[in-house]
PDB file of C-alpha atoms in Angstrom:
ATOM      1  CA  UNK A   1     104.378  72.668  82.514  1.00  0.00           C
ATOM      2  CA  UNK A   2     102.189  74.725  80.374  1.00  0.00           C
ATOM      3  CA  UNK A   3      99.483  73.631  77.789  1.00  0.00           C
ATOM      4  CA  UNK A   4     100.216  69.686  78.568  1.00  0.00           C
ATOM      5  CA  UNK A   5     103.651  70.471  76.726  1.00  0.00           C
ATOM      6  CA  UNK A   6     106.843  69.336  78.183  1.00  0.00           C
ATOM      7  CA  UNK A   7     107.685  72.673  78.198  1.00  0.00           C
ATOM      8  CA  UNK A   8     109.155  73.938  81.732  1.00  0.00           C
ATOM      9  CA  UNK A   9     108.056  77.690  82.931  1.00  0.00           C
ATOM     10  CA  UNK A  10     111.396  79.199  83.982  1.00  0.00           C
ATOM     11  CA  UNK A  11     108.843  82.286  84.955  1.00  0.00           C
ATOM     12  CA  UNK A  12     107.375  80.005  87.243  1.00  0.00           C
ATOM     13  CA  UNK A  13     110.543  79.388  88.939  1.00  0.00           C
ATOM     14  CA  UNK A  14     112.451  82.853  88.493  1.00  0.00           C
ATOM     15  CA  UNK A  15     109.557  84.034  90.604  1.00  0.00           C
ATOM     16  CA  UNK A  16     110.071  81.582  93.430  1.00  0.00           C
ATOM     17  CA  UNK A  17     113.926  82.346  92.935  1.00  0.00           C
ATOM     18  CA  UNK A  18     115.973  83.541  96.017  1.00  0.00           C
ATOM     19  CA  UNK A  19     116.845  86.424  94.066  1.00  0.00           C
ATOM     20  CA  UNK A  20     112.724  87.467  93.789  1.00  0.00           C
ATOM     21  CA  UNK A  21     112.503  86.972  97.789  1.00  0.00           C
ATOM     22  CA  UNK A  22     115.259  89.890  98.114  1.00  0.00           C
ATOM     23  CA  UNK A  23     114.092  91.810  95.699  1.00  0.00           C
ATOM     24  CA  UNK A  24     110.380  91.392  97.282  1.00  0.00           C
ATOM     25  CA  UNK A  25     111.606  92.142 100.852  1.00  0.00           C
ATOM     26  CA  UNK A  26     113.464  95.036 100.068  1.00  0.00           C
ATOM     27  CA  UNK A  27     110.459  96.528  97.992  1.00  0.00           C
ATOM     28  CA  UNK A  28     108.558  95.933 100.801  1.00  0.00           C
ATOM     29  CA  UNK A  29     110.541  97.526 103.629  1.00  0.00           C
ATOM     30  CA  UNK A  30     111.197 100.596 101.383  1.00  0.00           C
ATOM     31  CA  UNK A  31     107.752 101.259 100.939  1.00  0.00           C
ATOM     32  CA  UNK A  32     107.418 100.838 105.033  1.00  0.00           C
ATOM     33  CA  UNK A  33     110.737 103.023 105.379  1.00  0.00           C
ATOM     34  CA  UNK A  34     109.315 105.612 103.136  1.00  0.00           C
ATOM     35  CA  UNK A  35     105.590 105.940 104.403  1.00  0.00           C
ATOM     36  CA  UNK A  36     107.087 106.276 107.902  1.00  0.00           C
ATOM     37  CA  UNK A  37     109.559 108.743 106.767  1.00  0.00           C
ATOM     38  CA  UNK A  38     107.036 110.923 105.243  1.00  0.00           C
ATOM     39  CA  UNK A  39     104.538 111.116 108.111  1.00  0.00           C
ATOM     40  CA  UNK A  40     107.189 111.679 110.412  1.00  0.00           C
ATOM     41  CA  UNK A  41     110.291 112.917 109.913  1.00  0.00           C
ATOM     42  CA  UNK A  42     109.780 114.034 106.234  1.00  0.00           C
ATOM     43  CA  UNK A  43     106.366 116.132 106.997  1.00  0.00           C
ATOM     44  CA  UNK A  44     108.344 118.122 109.786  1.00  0.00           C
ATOM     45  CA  UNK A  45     111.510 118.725 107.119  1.00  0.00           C
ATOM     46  CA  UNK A  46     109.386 120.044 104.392  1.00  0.00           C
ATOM     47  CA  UNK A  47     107.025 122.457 107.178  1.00  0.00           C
ATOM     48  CA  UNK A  48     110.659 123.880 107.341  1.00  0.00           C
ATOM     49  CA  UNK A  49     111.542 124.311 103.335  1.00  0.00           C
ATOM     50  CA  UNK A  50     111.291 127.915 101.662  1.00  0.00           C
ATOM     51  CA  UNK A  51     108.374 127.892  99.191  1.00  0.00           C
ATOM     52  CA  UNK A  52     110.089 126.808  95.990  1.00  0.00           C
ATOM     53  CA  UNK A  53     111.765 124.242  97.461  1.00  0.00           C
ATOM     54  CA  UNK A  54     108.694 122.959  99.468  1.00  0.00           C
ATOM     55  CA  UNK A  55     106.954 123.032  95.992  1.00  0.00           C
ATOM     56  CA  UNK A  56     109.534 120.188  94.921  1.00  0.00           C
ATOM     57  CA  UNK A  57     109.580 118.282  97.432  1.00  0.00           C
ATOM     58  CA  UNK A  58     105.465 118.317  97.159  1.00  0.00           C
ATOM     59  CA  UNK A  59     105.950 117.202  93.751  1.00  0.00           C
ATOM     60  CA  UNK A  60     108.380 114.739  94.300  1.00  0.00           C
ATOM     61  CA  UNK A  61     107.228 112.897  97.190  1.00  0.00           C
ATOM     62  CA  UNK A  62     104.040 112.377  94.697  1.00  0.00           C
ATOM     63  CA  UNK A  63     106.405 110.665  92.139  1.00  0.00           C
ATOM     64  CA  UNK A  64     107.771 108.616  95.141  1.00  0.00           C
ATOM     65  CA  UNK A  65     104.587 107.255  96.423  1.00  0.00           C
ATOM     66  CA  UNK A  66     103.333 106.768  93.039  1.00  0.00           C
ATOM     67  CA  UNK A  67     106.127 104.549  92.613  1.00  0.00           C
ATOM     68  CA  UNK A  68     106.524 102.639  95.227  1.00  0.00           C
ATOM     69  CA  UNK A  69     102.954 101.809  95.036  1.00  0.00           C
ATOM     70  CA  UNK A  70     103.401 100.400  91.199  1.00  0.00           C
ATOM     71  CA  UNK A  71     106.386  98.882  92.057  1.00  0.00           C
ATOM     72  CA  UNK A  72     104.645  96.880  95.440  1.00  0.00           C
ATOM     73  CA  UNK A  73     102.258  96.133  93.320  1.00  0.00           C
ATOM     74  CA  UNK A  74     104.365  94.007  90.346  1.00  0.00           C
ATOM     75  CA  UNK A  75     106.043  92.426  93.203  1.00  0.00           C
ATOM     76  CA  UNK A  76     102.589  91.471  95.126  1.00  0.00           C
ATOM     77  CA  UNK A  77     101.297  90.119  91.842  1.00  0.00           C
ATOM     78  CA  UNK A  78     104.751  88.160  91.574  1.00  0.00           C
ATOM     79  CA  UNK A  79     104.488  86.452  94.568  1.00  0.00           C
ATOM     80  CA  UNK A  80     101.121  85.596  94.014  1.00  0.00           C
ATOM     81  CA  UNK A  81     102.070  83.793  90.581  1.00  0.00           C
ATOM     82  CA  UNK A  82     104.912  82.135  92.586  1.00  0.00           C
ATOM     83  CA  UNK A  83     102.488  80.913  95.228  1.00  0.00           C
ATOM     84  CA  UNK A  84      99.298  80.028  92.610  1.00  0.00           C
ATOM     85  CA  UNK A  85      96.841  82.765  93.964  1.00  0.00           C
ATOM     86  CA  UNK A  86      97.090  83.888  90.196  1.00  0.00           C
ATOM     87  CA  UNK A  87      97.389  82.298  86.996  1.00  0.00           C
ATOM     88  CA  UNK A  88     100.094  83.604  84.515  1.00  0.00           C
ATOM     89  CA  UNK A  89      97.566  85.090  82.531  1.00  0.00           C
ATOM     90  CA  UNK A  90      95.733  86.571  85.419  1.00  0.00           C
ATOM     91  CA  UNK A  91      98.650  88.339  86.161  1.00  0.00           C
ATOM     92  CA  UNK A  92      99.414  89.397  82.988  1.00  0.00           C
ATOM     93  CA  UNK A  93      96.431  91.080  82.679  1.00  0.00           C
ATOM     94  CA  UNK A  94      96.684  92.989  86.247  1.00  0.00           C
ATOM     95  CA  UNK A  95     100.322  93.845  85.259  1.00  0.00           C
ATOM     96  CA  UNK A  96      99.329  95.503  82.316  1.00  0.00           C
ATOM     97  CA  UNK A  97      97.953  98.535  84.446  1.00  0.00           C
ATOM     98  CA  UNK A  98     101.359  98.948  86.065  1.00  0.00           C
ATOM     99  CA  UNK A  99     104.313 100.794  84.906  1.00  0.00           C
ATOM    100  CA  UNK A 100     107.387 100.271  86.202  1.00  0.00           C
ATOM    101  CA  UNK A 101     108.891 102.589  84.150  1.00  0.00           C
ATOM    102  CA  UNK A 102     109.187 106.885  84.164  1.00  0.00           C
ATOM    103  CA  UNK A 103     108.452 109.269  87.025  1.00  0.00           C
ATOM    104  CA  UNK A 104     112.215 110.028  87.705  1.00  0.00           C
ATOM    105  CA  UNK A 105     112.923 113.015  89.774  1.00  0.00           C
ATOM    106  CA  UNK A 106     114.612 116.345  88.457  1.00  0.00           C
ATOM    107  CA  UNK A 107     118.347 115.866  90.062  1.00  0.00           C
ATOM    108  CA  UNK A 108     119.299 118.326  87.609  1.00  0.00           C
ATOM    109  CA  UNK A 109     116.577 121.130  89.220  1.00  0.00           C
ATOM    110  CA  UNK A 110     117.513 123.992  90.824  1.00  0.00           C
ATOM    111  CA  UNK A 111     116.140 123.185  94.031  1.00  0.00           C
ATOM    112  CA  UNK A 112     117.624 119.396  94.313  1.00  0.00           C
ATOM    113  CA  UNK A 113     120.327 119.318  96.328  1.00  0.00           C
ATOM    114  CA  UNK A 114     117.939 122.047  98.675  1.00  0.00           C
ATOM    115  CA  UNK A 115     115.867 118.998  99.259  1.00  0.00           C
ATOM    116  CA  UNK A 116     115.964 116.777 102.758  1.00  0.00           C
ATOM    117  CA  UNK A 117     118.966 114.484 102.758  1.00  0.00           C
ATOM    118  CA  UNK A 118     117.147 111.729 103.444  1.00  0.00           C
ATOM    119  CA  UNK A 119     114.254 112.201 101.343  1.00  0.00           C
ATOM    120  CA  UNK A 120     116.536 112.172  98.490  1.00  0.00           C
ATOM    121  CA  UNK A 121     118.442 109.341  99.522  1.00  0.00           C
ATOM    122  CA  UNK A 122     114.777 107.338  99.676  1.00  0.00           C
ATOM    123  CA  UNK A 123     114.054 108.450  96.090  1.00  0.00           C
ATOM    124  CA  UNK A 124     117.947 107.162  95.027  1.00  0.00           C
ATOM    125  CA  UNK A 125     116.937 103.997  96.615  1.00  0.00           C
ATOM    126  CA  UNK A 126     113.537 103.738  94.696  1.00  0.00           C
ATOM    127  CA  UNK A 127     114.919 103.844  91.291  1.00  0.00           C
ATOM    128  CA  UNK A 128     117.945 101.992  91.759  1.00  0.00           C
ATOM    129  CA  UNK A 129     115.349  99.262  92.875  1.00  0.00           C
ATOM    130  CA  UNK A 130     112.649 100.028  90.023  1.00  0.00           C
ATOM    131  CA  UNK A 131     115.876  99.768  87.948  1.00  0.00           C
ATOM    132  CA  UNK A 132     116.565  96.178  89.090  1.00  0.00           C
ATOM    133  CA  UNK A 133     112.453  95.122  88.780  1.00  0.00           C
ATOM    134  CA  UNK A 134     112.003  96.676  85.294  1.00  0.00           C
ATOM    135  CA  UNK A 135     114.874  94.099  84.152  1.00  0.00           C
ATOM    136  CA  UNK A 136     113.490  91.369  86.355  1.00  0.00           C
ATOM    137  CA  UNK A 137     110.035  92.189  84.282  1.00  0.00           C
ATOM    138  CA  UNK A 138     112.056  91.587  81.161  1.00  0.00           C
ATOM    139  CA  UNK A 139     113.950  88.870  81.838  1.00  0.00           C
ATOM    140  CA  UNK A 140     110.478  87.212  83.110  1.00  0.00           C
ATOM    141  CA  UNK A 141     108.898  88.418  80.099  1.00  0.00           C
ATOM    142  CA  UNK A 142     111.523  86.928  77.883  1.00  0.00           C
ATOM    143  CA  UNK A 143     111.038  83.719  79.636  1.00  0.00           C
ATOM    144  CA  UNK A 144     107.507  83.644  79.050  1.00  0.00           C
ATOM    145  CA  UNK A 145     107.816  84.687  75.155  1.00  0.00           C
ATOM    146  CA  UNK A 146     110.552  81.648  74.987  1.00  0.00           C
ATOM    147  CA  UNK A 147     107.589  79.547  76.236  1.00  0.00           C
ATOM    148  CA  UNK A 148     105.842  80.531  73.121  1.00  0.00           C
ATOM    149  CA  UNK A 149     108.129  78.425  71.215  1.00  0.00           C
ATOM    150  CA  UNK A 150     107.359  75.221  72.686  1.00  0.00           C
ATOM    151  CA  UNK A 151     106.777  71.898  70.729  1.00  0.00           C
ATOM    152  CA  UNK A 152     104.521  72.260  67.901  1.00  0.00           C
ATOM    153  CA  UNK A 153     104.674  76.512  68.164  1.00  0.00           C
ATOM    154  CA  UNK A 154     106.807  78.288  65.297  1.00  0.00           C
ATOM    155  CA  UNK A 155     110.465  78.069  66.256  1.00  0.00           C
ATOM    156  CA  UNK A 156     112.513  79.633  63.879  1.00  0.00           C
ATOM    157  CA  UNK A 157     115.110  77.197  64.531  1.00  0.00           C
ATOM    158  CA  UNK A 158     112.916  74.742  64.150  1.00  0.00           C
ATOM    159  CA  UNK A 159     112.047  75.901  61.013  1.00  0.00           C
ATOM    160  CA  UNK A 160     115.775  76.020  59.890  1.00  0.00           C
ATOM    161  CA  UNK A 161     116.086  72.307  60.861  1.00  0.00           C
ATOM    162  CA  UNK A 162     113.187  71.630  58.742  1.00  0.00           C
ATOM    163  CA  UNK A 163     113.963  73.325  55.972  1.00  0.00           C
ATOM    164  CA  UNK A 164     117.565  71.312  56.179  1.00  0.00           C
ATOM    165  CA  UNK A 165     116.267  68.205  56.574  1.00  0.00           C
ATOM    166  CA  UNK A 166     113.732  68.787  53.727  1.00  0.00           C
ATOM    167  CA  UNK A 167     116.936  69.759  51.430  1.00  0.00           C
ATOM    168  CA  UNK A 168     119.346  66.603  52.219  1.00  0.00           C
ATOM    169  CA  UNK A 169     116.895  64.507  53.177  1.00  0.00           C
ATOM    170  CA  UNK A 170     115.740  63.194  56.771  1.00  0.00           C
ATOM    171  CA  UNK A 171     118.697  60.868  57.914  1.00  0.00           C
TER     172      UNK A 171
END
């Protein structure tokens, strides 16, 4: 409940959701998958790229880390929301120096399809899964803005119902 309201969270719940632990766990391993792919198998495929190519892959394994990192981060300040580490408003503030948004590879350069299979299968994977956090983060967000309407806050419908009730009188 929040502000001594009857008002129920849904945020607070969405976060504890079954749908949040999947999301978390694959975030999670694909950040594992990826760091071991790049000290291993990735830094020997890109010792063995031509130099434009190798330039690409430099540049794009940047975007990938940078991220994965954002988006491990929104998911670690989730999960501390859902288990009270954090207060909705601590995490607010934190997430506001995240972006889950941007940094999308250049599938359309040259030098793509040149690229490591498997590095750009890793990068397919990170922003189909950005894709499904960024409208997690809205639907969360739109959750917590619905909270804003609560009893005694400025509900438009509200407002209707008053305005209607003024007009043919409270029955």
């Amino acid at each position: 409940m929040a502000g001594g309201s009857n008002t129920i969270r849904f945020i607070d719940h969405k976060v504890a959701s079954p749908s949040f632990t999947e999301l978390y766990g694959e975030g999670m391993q694909l950040v594992e998958e990826t760091a071991a792919y790049l000290d291993g198998e990735g830094r020997r495929e890109a010792k063995a790229l031509v130099r434009p190519v190798a330039t690409l892959y430099a540049a794009e394994s940047m975007r990938l880390t940078t991220r994965l990192m954002q988006m491990a981060s929104w998911l670690l300040l989730q999960r501390a929301l859902a288990n009270g580490e954090m207060t909705a408003d601590q995490v607010d503030s934190e997430k506001s120096k995240i972006r889950l948004d941007g940094n999308a590879p250049g599938v359309e350069l040259e030098n793509w399809n040149a690229l490591p299979e498997h590095f750009r299968i890793l990068v397919q994977r990170s922003l189909r899964l950005q894709a499904r956090m960024q409208r997690m983060d809205l639907n969360l967000a739109g959750d917590d803005m619905a909270d804003d309407f609560g009893e005694g806050a400025d509900n438009p419908v509200n407002t209707q119902i008053n305005l209607l009730k003024t007009a043919f009188g409270d029955r």
